[in-house]
């Protein structure tokens, strides 16, 4: 399998997101093991993920990962509509923006960068709304406290 399209904050995040993930398809049972396998083993065993039913309507309740099973919790929360919460054994939780698989590469690259910025003040739904509006987003980003995508 190819490496996941993933970008994490390089520092402790103080915003609503800890990075972004751009899966290749909407089959969580295929994508999640690749994501988990790419994360640093020092974070501990990933025991549970929470995903929005809008993005993952056919998600199974459990996904096999190397050496263990990951519980999948589905939610209808608007805040989780375009996010995945990854519960790690020793580090706690990571909140990642989930970029739709069919998002154009140019937009997805900007979203990966913006979500991984430790100074990012925007939530997953807000970042995606900016991308879907077709606007550059730079003015809005900066007006909401961000340093702007780099």
mmCIF file of C-alpha atoms in Angstrom, residues 23-143:
data_model
loop_
_atom_site.group_PDB
_atom_site.id
_atom_site.type_symbol
_atom_site.label_atom_id
_atom_site.label_comp_id
_atom_site.label_asym_id
_atom_site.label_seq_id
_atom_site.Cartn_x
_atom_site.Cartn_y
_atom_site.Cartn_z
ATOM 1 C CA UNK A 23 -7.425 9.158 2.384
ATOM 2 C CA UNK A 24 -7.492 7.716 -1.134
ATOM 3 C CA UNK A 25 -11.014 6.293 -0.812
ATOM 4 C CA UNK A 26 -13.967 6.244 1.572
ATOM 5 C CA UNK A 27 -13.442 2.634 2.716
ATOM 6 C CA UNK A 28 -12.350 3.108 6.326
ATOM 7 C CA UNK A 29 -11.487 -0.576 6.706
ATOM 8 C CA UNK A 30 -8.841 -0.128 3.968
ATOM 9 C CA UNK A 31 -7.572 3.330 4.866
ATOM 10 C CA UNK A 32 -7.387 3.172 8.671
ATOM 11 C CA UNK A 33 -4.748 0.390 8.953
ATOM 12 C CA UNK A 34 -2.457 2.360 6.611
ATOM 13 C CA UNK A 35 -2.953 5.529 8.673
ATOM 14 C CA UNK A 36 -2.288 3.683 11.944
ATOM 15 C CA UNK A 37 0.773 1.957 10.505
ATOM 16 C CA UNK A 38 2.297 5.298 9.527
ATOM 17 C CA UNK A 39 2.042 6.868 12.975
ATOM 18 C CA UNK A 40 5.001 6.848 15.338
ATOM 19 C CA UNK A 41 4.896 3.707 17.526
ATOM 20 C CA UNK A 42 5.859 5.907 20.485
ATOM 21 C CA UNK A 43 2.320 7.267 20.655
ATOM 22 C CA UNK A 44 1.054 3.935 21.872
ATOM 23 C CA UNK A 45 -1.603 1.605 20.565
ATOM 24 C CA UNK A 46 -4.522 3.226 18.823
ATOM 25 C CA UNK A 47 -7.568 1.710 20.454
ATOM 26 C CA UNK A 48 -10.429 3.774 19.069
ATOM 27 C CA UNK A 49 -11.308 6.298 16.390
ATOM 28 C CA UNK A 50 -14.359 8.511 16.155
ATOM 29 C CA UNK A 51 -15.599 9.456 12.697
ATOM 30 C CA UNK A 52 -18.597 11.274 11.288
ATOM 31 C CA UNK A 53 -21.310 9.228 9.628
ATOM 32 C CA UNK A 54 -21.541 11.800 6.813
ATOM 33 C CA UNK A 55 -17.969 11.105 5.679
ATOM 34 C CA UNK A 56 -17.927 7.377 6.516
ATOM 35 C CA UNK A 57 -21.529 6.118 6.078
ATOM 36 C CA UNK A 58 -20.475 2.487 5.680
ATOM 37 C CA UNK A 59 -17.810 2.397 8.386
ATOM 38 C CA UNK A 60 -17.545 -0.889 10.272
ATOM 39 C CA UNK A 61 -17.676 -0.993 14.083
ATOM 40 C CA UNK A 62 -14.171 -2.481 14.217
ATOM 41 C CA UNK A 63 -11.133 -2.371 11.949
ATOM 42 C CA UNK A 64 -8.207 -4.775 12.076
ATOM 43 C CA UNK A 65 -4.817 -3.114 12.404
ATOM 44 C CA UNK A 66 -1.470 -4.876 12.714
ATOM 45 C CA UNK A 67 -1.648 -6.771 15.998
ATOM 46 C CA UNK A 68 -4.911 -5.365 17.339
ATOM 47 C CA UNK A 69 -8.491 -4.281 16.686
ATOM 48 C CA UNK A 70 -9.522 -0.630 16.560
ATOM 49 C CA UNK A 71 -12.997 0.292 17.745
ATOM 50 C CA UNK A 72 -14.817 2.671 15.382
ATOM 51 C CA UNK A 73 -17.304 5.060 16.960
ATOM 52 C CA UNK A 74 -19.720 6.816 14.625
ATOM 53 C CA UNK A 75 -21.122 10.230 15.433
ATOM 54 C CA UNK A 76 -23.564 12.650 13.834
ATOM 55 C CA UNK A 77 -21.845 15.629 15.470
ATOM 56 C CA UNK A 78 -21.294 18.524 13.054
ATOM 57 C CA UNK A 79 -17.850 19.069 14.604
ATOM 58 C CA UNK A 80 -16.833 15.523 13.592
ATOM 59 C CA UNK A 81 -18.328 15.723 10.078
ATOM 60 C CA UNK A 82 -14.919 16.096 8.423
ATOM 61 C CA UNK A 83 -12.637 14.913 11.191
ATOM 62 C CA UNK A 84 -11.297 11.769 12.771
ATOM 63 C CA UNK A 85 -10.447 11.567 16.446
ATOM 64 C CA UNK A 86 -7.676 9.059 17.092
ATOM 65 C CA UNK A 87 -7.405 7.781 20.670
ATOM 66 C CA UNK A 88 -3.776 6.831 21.377
ATOM 67 C CA UNK A 89 -2.636 4.703 24.275
ATOM 68 C CA UNK A 90 -0.112 7.009 25.937
ATOM 69 C CA UNK A 91 -0.529 10.386 24.243
ATOM 70 C CA UNK A 92 -4.256 10.967 24.424
ATOM 71 C CA UNK A 93 -6.302 12.110 21.447
ATOM 72 C CA UNK A 94 -5.447 13.547 18.078
ATOM 73 C CA UNK A 95 -8.016 15.426 16.042
ATOM 74 C CA UNK A 96 -7.332 15.302 12.311
ATOM 75 C CA UNK A 97 -9.098 17.001 9.438
ATOM 76 C CA UNK A 98 -10.256 14.367 6.941
ATOM 77 C CA UNK A 99 -9.899 15.745 3.435
ATOM 78 C CA UNK A 100 -12.377 14.130 1.026
ATOM 79 C CA UNK A 101 -10.640 11.593 -1.241
ATOM 80 C CA UNK A 102 -11.814 13.352 -4.401
ATOM 81 C CA UNK A 103 -10.521 16.774 -3.348
ATOM 82 C CA UNK A 104 -8.224 18.275 -6.015
ATOM 83 C CA UNK A 105 -4.528 17.909 -5.140
ATOM 84 C CA UNK A 106 -3.906 21.667 -5.063
ATOM 85 C CA UNK A 107 -6.670 22.236 -2.517
ATOM 86 C CA UNK A 108 -5.787 19.129 -0.495
ATOM 87 C CA UNK A 109 -2.155 20.223 -0.225
ATOM 88 C CA UNK A 110 -3.223 23.617 1.142
ATOM 89 C CA UNK A 111 -5.577 21.937 3.626
ATOM 90 C CA UNK A 112 -2.853 19.507 4.788
ATOM 91 C CA UNK A 113 -0.538 22.446 5.449
ATOM 92 C CA UNK A 114 -3.149 24.638 7.141
ATOM 93 C CA UNK A 115 -4.452 21.898 9.454
ATOM 94 C CA UNK A 116 -0.920 20.972 10.561
ATOM 95 C CA UNK A 117 -0.033 24.556 11.461
ATOM 96 C CA UNK A 118 0.138 24.670 15.308
ATOM 97 C CA UNK A 119 -1.279 28.211 15.181
ATOM 98 C CA UNK A 120 -4.348 27.141 13.163
ATOM 99 C CA UNK A 121 -7.490 28.413 14.926
ATOM 100 C CA UNK A 122 -9.969 26.848 12.479
ATOM 101 C CA UNK A 123 -11.978 23.669 12.948
ATOM 102 C CA UNK A 124 -12.214 20.901 10.356
ATOM 103 C CA UNK A 125 -15.635 22.029 9.053
ATOM 104 C CA UNK A 126 -14.444 25.655 8.812
ATOM 105 C CA UNK A 127 -11.280 24.755 6.869
ATOM 106 C CA UNK A 128 -13.259 22.634 4.426
ATOM 107 C CA UNK A 129 -15.905 25.337 4.036
ATOM 108 C CA UNK A 130 -13.190 27.786 3.015
ATOM 109 C CA UNK A 131 -11.822 25.304 0.497
ATOM 110 C CA UNK A 132 -15.266 24.534 -0.933
ATOM 111 C CA UNK A 133 -16.144 28.225 -1.248
ATOM 112 C CA UNK A 134 -13.533 28.476 -3.974
ATOM 113 C CA UNK A 135 -11.971 31.457 -2.266
ATOM 114 C CA UNK A 136 -8.286 31.697 -1.580
ATOM 115 C CA UNK A 137 -9.075 31.793 2.133
ATOM 116 C CA UNK A 138 -5.953 33.812 3.009
ATOM 117 C CA UNK A 139 -7.895 36.890 4.199
ATOM 118 C CA UNK A 140 -10.356 34.821 6.222
ATOM 119 C CA UNK A 141 -7.560 32.685 7.657
ATOM 120 C CA UNK A 142 -5.631 35.720 8.830
ATOM 121 C CA UNK A 143 -8.738 37.517 10.120
#
